[in-house]
Amino acid sequence: MSETLANLLQETRRFPPPADLAAAANVTADAYDSAAEDRLAFWARQAGRLDWSTEWDQILDWSNPPFAKWFVGGKLNVAYNCLDRHVAAGHGDRVAIHWEGEPGDTRTITYADLLAMTSQAANALTDLGVTAGDRVAIYLPMIPEAAVAMLACARIGATHSVVFGGFSADALTNRIQDASAKVVITADGGFRRGKPSALKPTVDEAVAKCPTIERVLVVRRTGQDVAWSDRDVWWHEAVETASTEHTAEAFDAEHPLFILYTSGTTAKPKGILHTTGGYLTQAAYTHHAVFDLKPESDVYWCTADIGWVTGHSYIVYGPLANGATQLMYEGTPDTPHKGRFWELVQKHKVTILYTAPTLIRTMMKWGDDIPRGHDLSSLRLLGSVGEPINPEAWIWYRENIGRGECPVVDTWWQTETGAIMISPLPGVTSTKPGSAMRPLPGISADVVDDQAQSVPDGGGGFLVLREPWPSMLRTIWGDDQRFVDTYWSRFEGLYFAGDGAKKDDDGDLWLLGRVDDVMLVSGHNISTTEVESALVSHPSVAEAAVVGATDPTTGQAIVAFTIPRGSVDTEGSAGEALIAELREHVSKTLGPIAKPRQILLVPELPKTRSGKIMRRLLRDVAENRSLGDVTTLQDSSVMDLISSGMRSGK
Ligand code: 6R9
């Protein structure tokens, strides 16, 4: 990708850390040096943030790569580290979770409460026959019981597999079967967009095809009618009547903690396996370092769903291991109105907010007035994850949500990495809008060309990780060969992340999206992210998705799907004028080679349920093919709208 365009690298705005934050930051610049001096000793010190019942004998066993063992011989209990030890240290009365239901109901759960609830669930699961090493599927809405269920599994050594509550019966079936789960924990339903949305019928349909399932444990959330069988057990009957006393047993550092499936584009979902000691070490350290968490004073809010890795590492394990007070919200950002998030920030005086570019761009589209109507002065730090964040979205976030003062940390990582890998440190790094900046202390990321050679500053290529890290995936559940083939075969001895990236002249990293999304136009590699960022930098554009469509003259041609900002007139000739202006704008910012062949103004973009743009479907539209698999789409009607716009030539 040596011929990639230079646009993102011309970003010259710099934002140094606020002096007061830097002066009191959890992590300072010397962390980079101390980790570089002795990486394993650095991680051993971070593991020391946890309570181990048995010390490890060896920090890392890398004698059989790519199969890593961290903290060999060590033993600990994850739930003990997230709960008991905080209560034992006198913090039982600290709020762990301020929970907000979508309809407006609320719960306040202290660390002592969460420990009691988790102990009850651990006892109940044991009574249902679940033992260490068994797999438990969790299919729940964003209610506190979701965190309790995960922690209870961890407490008894059962491996959880959380399946996002928006997934279909087929998706749930495949995941239960692949993991041979014994129990499913679900609810009658959850609230979404102002309505109860049923879950139990989906579980019933899935479980009918899953002979390994012995029990279905059901939380009552919505009060909807549910079909009932002998297999089913109500949570309030089995869990809420169980003893609140439970002694946690320590498990081996490499004991399987959870499986989480990533869908990829077409192939069978991969069951990413994470284990105990290394995972918790890096989840806790990164949460401490990147969010500068002060457990006594901060109110932290990660808006992800527990069904994604972000919910695992930055709602459940990292924050709770660190004794954080956090907000957890059940519903959607526009229910009952588009200011719901900002109302919640104001109400709970949230200090640290962690969300996704898709959400930021949606808020941009809704307009600046909505956040302006709320008091957001409690915020001191903003995070982003999930996709490359366009410089303009980054600036909008900092200005409109962060008052032009809060540091923005753009955090790159994956389900497979388990925890944040590349990110600014909020008290150290002078940030650049759109760049994830540097690998965290103890992490060695690099950008290589197709010969696996490290590219010089200013060059582009493939993002790789050079050294094993504590929270790395250990394998793909049941398929070691696929683990080796997918991640460790492209470049000898390096982890291949599947993302394109660039180093700028300072050596800072810019993520360019999945390598499958790079376009080849007249022999030039052009990243979708760069053209999208150029479009979003125009004041009339809120969001854009760009794909390469087969073209007889240029090989591929750039087709852009663009969502205008709320107030922009797109009717008739105004729309045509805007399109012409946008093509010119891209040509001016990136060069004529990147000028889109076609720009469509659309009301929405197809996104996965975790908010990533599905460019594969847009390529189908741009090349007039029938659509591929749409089952992971958040809202499949979006594709009808877009396809009809394409046909009418708009
Ligand atoms: C945590 C999570 C992983 C893929 C990853 C990359 C994209 C995530 C990003 C980012 C640019 C960031 N990604 N964070 N791209 N900048 N800050 O999202 O995990 O769902 O497994 O997705 O998401 O393409 O490879 P997961």
XYZ file of C-alpha atoms and ligand atoms in Angstrom:
676
model
C 0.000 0.000 0.000
C 2.950 2.286 -0.577
C 0.948 4.371 -3.019
C -1.787 5.304 -0.559
C -2.828 8.903 -0.468
C -1.292 11.268 1.990
C -4.437 13.010 3.157
C -4.845 11.794 6.717
C -1.182 12.428 7.294
C -1.666 16.096 6.511
C -3.782 16.519 9.597
C -1.841 19.097 11.574
C -4.081 19.810 14.550
C -2.564 18.754 17.896
C -4.198 18.563 21.295
C -1.873 18.275 24.285
C -3.270 16.827 27.535
C -4.867 19.330 29.928
C -2.273 20.308 32.544
C -4.363 19.281 35.561
C -5.119 15.867 34.099
C -1.466 15.332 33.180
C -0.334 16.328 36.684
C -2.570 13.744 38.342
C -2.553 11.055 35.625
C -2.509 7.387 36.605
C 0.138 6.646 34.008
C 3.003 8.891 32.929
C 5.488 8.797 30.067
C 7.992 6.646 31.971
C 5.626 3.661 31.553
C 6.796 3.414 27.923
C 10.418 3.245 28.997
C 9.930 0.783 31.794
C 7.912 -1.532 29.529
C 10.512 -1.249 26.768
C 13.275 -2.118 29.209
C 11.674 -5.401 30.265
C 8.293 -6.162 28.757
C 7.610 -9.292 30.783
C 8.574 -7.661 34.062
C 6.231 -4.782 33.133
C 3.314 -7.180 32.655
C 4.185 -9.027 35.840
C 3.907 -5.696 37.690
C 0.496 -5.116 36.111
C -0.608 -8.623 37.142
C 0.272 -7.502 40.644
C -2.808 -5.215 40.581
C -4.828 -8.402 41.021
C -5.163 -10.739 43.989
C -3.650 -14.134 43.205
C -4.146 -17.068 45.545
C -1.028 -18.689 44.051
C 1.817 -16.740 42.427
C 2.890 -17.734 38.927
C 6.192 -19.537 38.268
C 6.720 -18.148 34.791
C 5.400 -14.908 33.279
C 5.115 -16.166 29.703
C 5.505 -19.566 28.128
C 5.976 -18.983 24.388
C 7.693 -22.288 23.727
C 4.933 -23.422 21.374
C 3.933 -20.344 19.371
C 1.335 -19.122 18.572
C -0.119 -20.869 21.633
C 0.727 -18.627 24.581
C 0.510 -19.286 28.303
C 0.700 -16.298 30.629
C 1.409 -16.365 34.346
C 2.012 -20.101 34.275
C 1.139 -21.862 37.522
C -0.693 -18.820 38.940
C -4.200 -19.163 40.349
C -6.925 -16.578 40.917
C -10.663 -16.058 40.805
C -11.917 -13.367 38.434
C -15.140 -12.613 40.349
C -13.203 -12.402 43.609
C -10.985 -9.787 41.980
C -13.983 -7.840 40.652
C -16.069 -7.979 43.843
C -14.958 -9.634 47.078
C -11.662 -7.839 47.382
C -13.300 -4.409 47.035
C -15.842 -5.295 49.717
C -13.062 -6.673 51.936
C -11.172 -3.401 51.479
C -14.135 -1.456 52.888
C -15.721 -0.344 49.591
C -18.878 -2.455 49.882
C -21.037 0.692 49.933
C -19.522 2.144 46.772
C -21.935 2.090 43.835
C -20.793 -0.404 41.212
C -23.670 0.117 38.788
C -26.121 2.981 38.334
C -28.546 1.229 36.050
C -31.081 2.999 33.849
C -33.815 1.000 32.138
C -35.101 2.332 28.860
C -38.614 3.013 30.214
C -37.112 5.132 33.011
C -36.889 2.594 35.856
C -33.602 2.677 37.761
C -31.497 0.533 40.106
C -28.494 1.398 42.239
C -26.229 -1.556 42.946
C -23.294 -1.319 45.346
C -20.266 -3.604 45.328
C -21.747 -5.438 48.335
C -25.039 -5.896 46.450
C -23.267 -7.105 43.328
C -21.264 -9.600 45.377
C -24.433 -10.939 47.016
C -26.232 -11.205 43.662
C -23.270 -12.937 42.040
C -22.928 -15.364 44.951
C -26.623 -16.244 44.648
C -26.272 -16.834 40.918
C -23.131 -18.938 41.480
C -25.002 -21.087 43.993
C -27.996 -21.432 41.681
C -25.876 -22.404 38.670
C -24.108 -25.006 40.801
C -27.520 -26.381 41.856
C -28.489 -26.597 38.182
C -25.492 -28.857 37.630
C -23.029 -26.382 36.138
C -19.429 -27.125 37.087
C -16.028 -25.681 36.210
C -15.238 -26.067 32.526
C -18.908 -26.253 31.402
C -20.095 -23.676 28.860
C -23.009 -21.366 29.604
C -24.671 -19.255 26.899
C -25.908 -15.813 27.961
C -28.580 -14.104 25.852
C -29.786 -11.115 27.826
C -30.691 -7.459 27.416
C -28.585 -4.750 29.075
C -29.767 -5.398 32.596
C -27.583 -5.887 35.690
C -28.295 -9.624 35.565
C -26.161 -9.778 32.412
C -23.088 -8.717 34.400
C -24.146 -10.929 37.316
C -24.496 -13.952 35.020
C -21.021 -13.421 33.559
C -19.447 -12.943 36.985
C -21.249 -15.980 38.402
C -19.881 -18.144 35.601
C -16.392 -16.770 36.218
C -16.825 -17.431 39.922
C -17.508 -21.140 39.459
C -15.123 -21.585 36.528
C -17.819 -22.045 33.893
C -16.924 -20.549 30.496
C -19.509 -18.045 29.310
C -20.469 -17.361 25.740
C -22.481 -14.163 25.522
C -24.620 -13.869 22.416
C -25.890 -10.379 21.580
C -29.615 -10.103 22.336
C -30.356 -8.823 18.832
C -29.155 -12.001 17.125
C -31.559 -14.435 15.487
C -32.460 -17.977 16.561
C -30.109 -19.363 13.895
C -27.168 -17.309 15.116
C -27.899 -18.368 18.699
C -28.249 -22.031 17.664
C -24.902 -22.038 15.863
C -23.126 -20.490 18.806
C -24.689 -22.824 21.376
C -23.877 -25.846 19.241
C -20.318 -24.804 18.530
C -19.599 -24.363 22.243
C -21.773 -27.339 23.377
C -23.311 -25.122 26.043
C -25.197 -26.798 28.884
C -27.323 -23.876 30.123
C -28.719 -20.708 28.562
C -29.388 -17.646 30.691
C -31.973 -15.369 29.104
C -34.932 -13.093 29.886
C -38.550 -12.884 28.805
C -37.455 -9.794 26.877
C -35.921 -6.350 27.093
C -37.019 -2.822 26.240
C -35.926 -1.338 22.931
C -37.266 1.777 21.244
C -40.045 2.160 23.757
C -41.398 -1.371 23.397
C -40.839 -4.734 25.038
C -38.877 -6.910 22.675
C -39.153 -10.665 23.321
C -36.106 -12.919 23.761
C -37.527 -16.147 25.171
C -39.268 -17.308 21.928
C -35.918 -17.023 20.110
C -34.257 -19.117 22.805
C -37.069 -21.704 22.618
C -36.585 -21.969 18.869
C -32.808 -22.301 19.219
C -32.847 -24.735 22.134
C -35.131 -27.100 20.197
C -32.081 -27.736 17.975
C -29.526 -27.887 20.791
C -29.551 -31.210 22.632
C -26.675 -30.164 24.900
C -28.876 -27.605 26.670
C -30.172 -28.981 29.967
C -31.602 -25.853 31.551
C -32.842 -22.410 30.543
C -32.651 -19.811 33.310
C -35.071 -16.927 32.651
C -34.938 -13.425 34.140
C -38.302 -11.645 34.286
C -37.753 -8.196 32.829
C -40.730 -7.174 30.686
C -43.458 -9.383 32.177
C -44.395 -10.644 28.700
C -46.152 -13.997 28.442
C -43.694 -16.809 27.804
C -44.092 -20.432 26.767
C -42.769 -22.691 29.536
C -41.258 -26.168 29.589
C -39.725 -28.484 32.213
C -36.307 -27.293 31.193
C -37.082 -23.690 32.120
C -36.321 -22.126 35.516
C -37.190 -18.594 36.626
C -34.240 -16.530 37.826
C -36.296 -15.061 40.683
C -37.135 -18.563 41.907
C -33.707 -20.172 41.519
C -31.290 -17.278 42.027
C -33.015 -14.740 44.232
C -33.829 -17.409 46.833
C -30.303 -18.861 46.910
C -27.749 -18.160 49.630
C -25.793 -14.920 49.324
C -22.743 -16.705 50.730
C -20.366 -18.315 48.291
C -16.671 -18.976 48.591
C -14.843 -18.399 45.344
C -12.378 -21.075 44.283
C -9.204 -20.047 42.507
C -8.625 -21.265 38.953
C -5.543 -21.667 36.841
C -4.371 -18.527 35.037
C -5.066 -20.299 31.747
C -8.537 -21.541 32.715
C -11.014 -20.633 29.900
C -12.965 -17.551 31.000
C -15.112 -16.886 27.958
C -15.775 -17.564 24.314
C -17.037 -14.706 22.177
C -17.991 -15.215 18.549
C -16.905 -12.782 15.845
C -18.781 -12.997 12.615
C -16.292 -11.868 9.982
C -17.879 -11.299 6.601
C -19.133 -14.610 5.244
C -17.480 -17.543 6.957
C -18.645 -19.486 10.011
C -18.309 -17.369 13.173
C -15.069 -17.839 15.075
C -15.300 -18.658 18.779
C -12.563 -16.444 20.216
C -11.260 -17.983 23.445
C -10.002 -15.862 26.323
C -8.522 -17.165 29.552
C -8.235 -15.915 33.095
C -5.065 -14.294 34.436
C -3.591 -12.534 31.405
C -6.985 -11.335 30.226
C -7.926 -9.756 33.542
C -4.465 -8.234 33.928
C -4.613 -6.396 30.624
C -8.316 -5.470 30.899
C -7.644 -3.916 34.324
C -4.371 -2.219 33.362
C -5.689 -0.673 30.145
C -8.849 0.559 31.846
C -6.688 2.191 34.526
C -4.215 3.659 32.028
C -6.373 4.735 29.076
C -9.338 6.068 31.056
C -7.240 7.381 33.951
C -9.875 5.944 36.247
C -10.025 7.312 39.794
C -12.379 4.853 41.492
C -13.281 7.230 44.344
C -14.459 10.097 42.163
C -15.131 9.027 38.583
C -18.439 7.968 37.079
C -17.589 5.928 34.022
C -19.918 5.079 31.158
C -19.246 2.687 28.308
C -22.211 2.696 25.931
C -21.455 -0.701 24.340
C -23.661 -3.742 24.690
C -22.461 -6.571 26.889
C -22.792 -8.848 23.848
C -19.656 -7.308 22.302
C -16.078 -7.543 23.482
C -16.171 -3.878 24.506
C -18.919 -4.753 26.982
C -16.896 -7.693 28.304
C -13.640 -5.826 28.871
C -14.873 -2.283 29.537
C -18.229 -2.752 31.280
C -17.664 -5.939 33.221
C -14.084 -7.059 33.772
C -11.826 -3.985 33.516
C -14.004 -1.472 35.409
C -15.092 -3.903 38.115
C -11.554 -5.186 38.653
C -10.638 -1.525 39.210
C -13.529 -0.820 41.609
C -15.165 1.708 39.274
C -18.593 3.298 39.637
C -20.337 3.065 36.316
C -23.520 3.803 34.477
C -25.246 1.031 32.563
C -28.093 1.847 30.174
C -30.545 -0.651 28.719
C -31.840 1.085 25.626
C -31.296 3.088 22.484
C -29.908 6.654 22.287
C -33.094 8.154 20.816
C -35.689 6.763 23.219
C -37.753 8.577 24.297
C -35.869 11.452 22.614
C -32.553 12.172 20.909
C -31.081 13.795 24.006
C -31.337 10.665 26.174
C -27.586 10.082 26.401
C -26.864 13.675 27.398
C -29.663 13.622 29.930
C -28.009 10.549 31.480
C -24.563 12.168 31.499
C -26.074 15.198 33.251
C -28.088 13.154 35.750
C -25.233 10.887 36.830
C -22.460 13.459 36.377
C -20.583 11.067 34.124
C -16.876 11.921 33.995
C -15.568 9.368 31.459
C -17.514 8.419 28.340
C -16.535 5.570 26.001
C -18.536 5.213 22.799
C -18.273 4.436 19.069
C -17.738 6.571 15.938
C -21.079 5.405 14.537
C -22.803 6.982 17.508
C -20.782 10.169 17.284
C -21.652 10.538 13.601
C -25.317 9.881 14.341
C -25.225 12.638 16.944
C -23.581 14.940 14.372
C -26.426 14.192 12.003
C -29.023 14.992 14.665
C -27.431 18.392 15.175
C -25.385 20.364 17.685
C -28.441 21.703 19.501
C -29.211 18.409 21.160
C -26.095 18.079 23.335
C -26.069 21.861 23.832
C -29.311 21.602 25.777
C -27.633 19.591 28.551
C -25.035 20.193 31.226
C -22.068 18.059 30.200
C -19.560 19.854 32.418
C -18.864 16.717 34.500
C -17.089 15.046 31.542
C -13.290 14.984 31.693
C -12.295 12.254 29.222
C -13.810 10.840 26.018
C -13.044 7.524 24.336
C -13.837 6.015 20.945
C -13.744 2.427 19.686
C -15.014 0.189 16.920
C -14.035 1.864 13.657
C -11.606 4.471 12.449
C -12.899 7.819 13.699
C -12.869 10.471 10.985
C -10.973 13.615 12.018
C -14.138 15.727 11.728
C -16.118 13.366 13.939
C -13.241 13.419 16.433
C -13.291 17.239 16.463
C -17.083 17.313 16.759
C -16.889 14.948 19.735
C -14.245 17.028 21.478
C -15.988 20.359 20.781
C -19.640 19.468 21.298
C -19.409 16.798 23.979
C -16.031 17.579 25.515
C -16.381 21.432 25.581
C -13.156 21.628 23.565
C -11.302 20.541 26.719
C -11.595 16.789 27.240
C -8.892 14.574 25.789
C -10.220 12.132 23.185
C -8.658 8.676 23.263
C -9.152 6.683 20.057
C -8.609 3.078 21.115
C -7.756 0.360 18.593
C -8.278 -3.270 19.522
C -10.286 -6.371 18.563
C -12.270 -9.217 20.079
C -9.110 -11.223 19.472
C -6.806 -8.860 21.355
C -9.121 -8.862 24.393
C -8.092 -5.377 25.489
C -6.944 -2.022 24.115
C -3.643 -2.212 22.205
C -3.142 1.163 20.513
C -4.318 4.372 22.131
C -3.142 7.729 23.409
C -2.447 7.977 27.137
C -4.667 10.859 28.249
C -2.113 12.471 30.545
C 0.835 12.012 28.207
C -0.044 12.068 24.518
C -0.568 15.132 22.351
C -3.367 13.708 20.234
C -4.036 14.098 16.518
C -7.679 13.885 15.409
C -8.177 10.543 13.673
C -5.049 8.796 14.933
C -4.922 6.043 17.543
C -1.317 7.205 18.022
C 0.944 4.592 19.699
C 0.900 1.062 21.042
C 0.315 1.088 24.796
C 3.255 0.306 27.092
C 4.024 -3.409 26.860
C 2.544 -3.758 23.346
C 4.528 -3.943 20.137
C 2.462 -3.056 17.088
C 3.972 -2.340 13.703
C 3.010 -1.712 10.083
C 4.579 -4.000 7.495
C 4.519 -4.294 3.706
C 3.468 -7.467 1.905
C 6.973 -8.868 2.392
C 6.590 -8.493 6.182
C 9.131 -5.650 6.225
C 8.481 -2.850 8.678
C 7.559 0.266 6.682
C 9.412 3.522 7.386
C 7.666 6.538 8.910
C 5.361 7.952 6.264
C 4.620 4.481 4.841
C 1.525 2.286 4.846
C 0.701 -1.407 4.933
C -0.699 -4.042 7.252
C -1.058 -3.737 10.998
C 0.719 -6.538 12.878
C 1.580 -7.339 16.486
C 5.115 -8.502 17.019
C 5.050 -9.950 20.525
C 2.451 -11.947 22.464
C 0.360 -9.911 24.918
C -1.425 -11.067 28.098
C -5.036 -10.759 26.882
C -4.445 -12.308 23.463
C -6.886 -14.908 22.232
C -5.569 -18.373 23.020
C -7.219 -20.114 20.076
C -10.448 -20.393 18.118
C -12.677 -22.670 20.160
C -12.324 -26.211 18.826
C -10.219 -25.177 15.826
C -6.523 -24.615 16.531
C -5.705 -24.893 12.840
C -8.051 -22.083 11.897
C -6.436 -19.976 14.656
C -3.020 -20.542 13.104
C -4.267 -20.011 9.538
C -6.277 -16.867 10.202
C -3.880 -14.893 12.365
C -0.395 -16.360 12.229
C 0.176 -17.546 8.659
C 0.097 -14.383 6.591
C 3.440 -13.191 8.040
C 5.876 -15.572 9.701
C 5.939 -15.055 13.460
C 3.621 -12.028 13.415
C -0.025 -11.632 14.406
C -1.982 -10.384 11.382
C -4.818 -8.120 12.521
C -6.531 -7.763 9.137
C -6.454 -3.954 9.287
C -4.615 -1.545 7.026
C -2.578 1.177 8.729
C -0.111 3.982 8.129
C 2.724 5.494 10.070
C 2.964 9.260 9.797
C 6.232 11.172 9.810
C 6.301 11.060 13.607
C 5.713 7.302 13.593
C 2.143 7.660 14.919
C -0.421 5.138 13.691
C -3.507 5.785 11.557
C -5.930 2.896 11.121
C -7.400 2.558 7.642
C -10.094 -0.092 8.073
C -10.170 -3.768 7.166
C -7.740 -4.690 4.401
C -10.648 -6.205 2.440
C -12.041 -2.668 2.194
C -9.056 -1.147 0.398
C -9.838 -0.064 -3.180
C -7.592 -0.378 -6.216
C -8.304 2.503 -8.597
C -6.143 2.750 -11.734
C -3.358 0.963 -9.895
C -3.557 3.140 -6.762
C -4.437 1.729 -3.384
C -6.990 4.010 -1.808
C -8.402 3.387 1.617
C -12.140 3.669 2.137
C -11.442 5.429 5.436
C -9.554 8.260 3.759
C -12.246 9.022 1.204
C -14.897 8.778 3.920
C -12.954 11.203 6.094
C -12.642 13.620 3.180
C -16.413 13.496 2.673
C -17.160 13.909 6.383
C -14.873 16.952 6.474
C -17.442 18.760 4.275
C -19.885 20.743 6.456
C -22.964 19.217 4.772
C -21.994 15.594 5.467
C -22.671 13.640 8.650
C -21.599 10.199 7.568
C -20.216 8.414 4.508
C -19.395 4.898 3.393
C -17.218 4.302 0.384
C -16.753 1.145 -1.672
C -14.841 0.089 -4.752
C -17.118 -1.124 -7.575
C -15.790 -2.974 -10.619
C -15.140 -0.540 -13.422
C -14.127 -1.371 -17.007
C -11.575 1.431 -17.259
C -10.143 1.942 -13.794
C -10.387 -1.594 -12.362
C -12.350 -0.338 -9.424
C -14.201 2.946 -9.168
C -15.148 4.801 -6.035
C -18.822 4.833 -5.106
C -19.794 6.856 -2.039
C -22.959 6.580 0.008
C -23.394 9.790 1.930
C -25.738 10.900 4.711
C -26.261 14.680 4.732
C -26.454 16.551 8.033
C -29.914 17.219 9.473
C -30.484 20.727 8.100
C -29.143 20.247 4.554
C -31.519 20.627 1.574
C -31.128 17.668 -0.812
C -34.275 17.983 -2.922
C -33.959 18.045 -6.717
C -31.312 20.387 -8.076
C -30.036 21.225 -4.573
C -29.148 17.524 -4.191
C -27.404 17.474 -7.560
C -25.434 20.590 -6.744
C -24.364 19.080 -3.432
C -23.182 15.898 -5.166
C -21.108 17.908 -7.645
C -19.653 19.946 -4.815
C -18.759 16.821 -2.817
C -16.969 15.211 -5.767
C -14.949 18.387 -6.190
C -14.291 18.539 -2.449
C -12.826 15.020 -2.394
C -10.783 15.749 -5.474
C -9.389 18.869 -3.816
C -8.587 17.285 -0.467
C -7.243 13.943 -1.687
C -6.352 14.457 -5.337
C -8.283 13.773 -8.540
C -7.547 10.033 -8.373
C -9.830 9.769 -5.340
C -12.777 11.636 -6.879
C -15.786 9.328 -6.516
C -17.326 8.139 -9.780
C -20.682 8.317 -8.114
C -22.099 9.797 -4.917
C -25.477 8.778 -3.566
C -27.275 10.746 -0.879
C -28.887 8.225 1.442
C -30.862 8.449 4.705
C -29.050 5.575 6.464
C -26.142 3.164 6.072
C -26.174 -0.578 6.613
C -24.470 -1.332 9.927
C -23.796 -4.404 11.950
C -25.428 -4.502 15.311
C -22.178 -3.328 16.862
C -22.250 -0.279 14.596
C -19.698 -1.149 11.929
C -20.557 -0.184 8.356
C -21.160 -3.269 6.170
C -19.356 -2.207 3.003
C -19.812 -5.691 1.542
C -23.550 -4.994 1.094
C -22.900 -1.583 -0.400
C -20.524 -3.213 -2.900
C -23.385 -5.512 -3.871
C -25.569 -2.453 -4.487
C -22.846 -0.570 -6.340
C -22.248 -3.547 -8.618
C -25.979 -4.246 -9.085
C -25.764 -7.684 -7.490
C -28.373 -9.272 -5.327
C -27.549 -8.769 -1.670
C -25.451 -11.249 0.288
C -26.153 -12.360 3.834
C -28.009 -9.616 5.717
C -28.591 -11.474 8.993
C -26.114 -9.425 11.012
C -27.609 -6.113 9.852
C -29.133 -3.934 12.514
C -32.009 -2.878 10.269
C -32.431 -4.706 6.978
C -35.001 -2.231 5.595
C -32.117 0.216 5.168
C -30.934 -1.799 2.184
C -34.263 -1.379 0.355
C -34.006 2.380 0.732
C -30.450 2.435 -0.557
C -31.027 0.022 -3.445
C -34.054 1.963 -4.689
C -32.037 5.192 -4.575
C -29.353 3.505 -6.701
C -31.842 2.317 -9.303
C -33.444 5.714 -9.651
C -29.962 7.093 -10.191
C -30.210 9.551 -7.310
C -13.137 -3.553 19.953
C -13.786 -3.992 18.683
C -12.367 -5.181 15.596
C -12.133 -4.319 14.355
C -10.687 -3.963 14.130
C -10.808 -2.679 13.333
C -12.007 -2.000 13.950
C -11.854 -1.165 16.329
C -10.862 0.751 16.038
C -10.988 0.116 14.787
C -9.922 1.880 13.755
C -10.239 2.038 16.075
N -11.615 -1.069 15.009
N -11.409 -0.068 16.973
N -10.523 0.682 13.646
N -9.787 2.561 14.912
N -10.102 2.728 17.219
O -14.366 -3.186 17.966
O -13.660 -5.325 18.397
O -15.750 -5.983 17.145
O -13.690 -7.461 17.166
O -13.746 -5.328 15.861
O -12.786 -3.054 14.514
O -11.077 -2.957 11.989
O -10.008 -4.989 13.444
P -14.268 -6.105 17.154
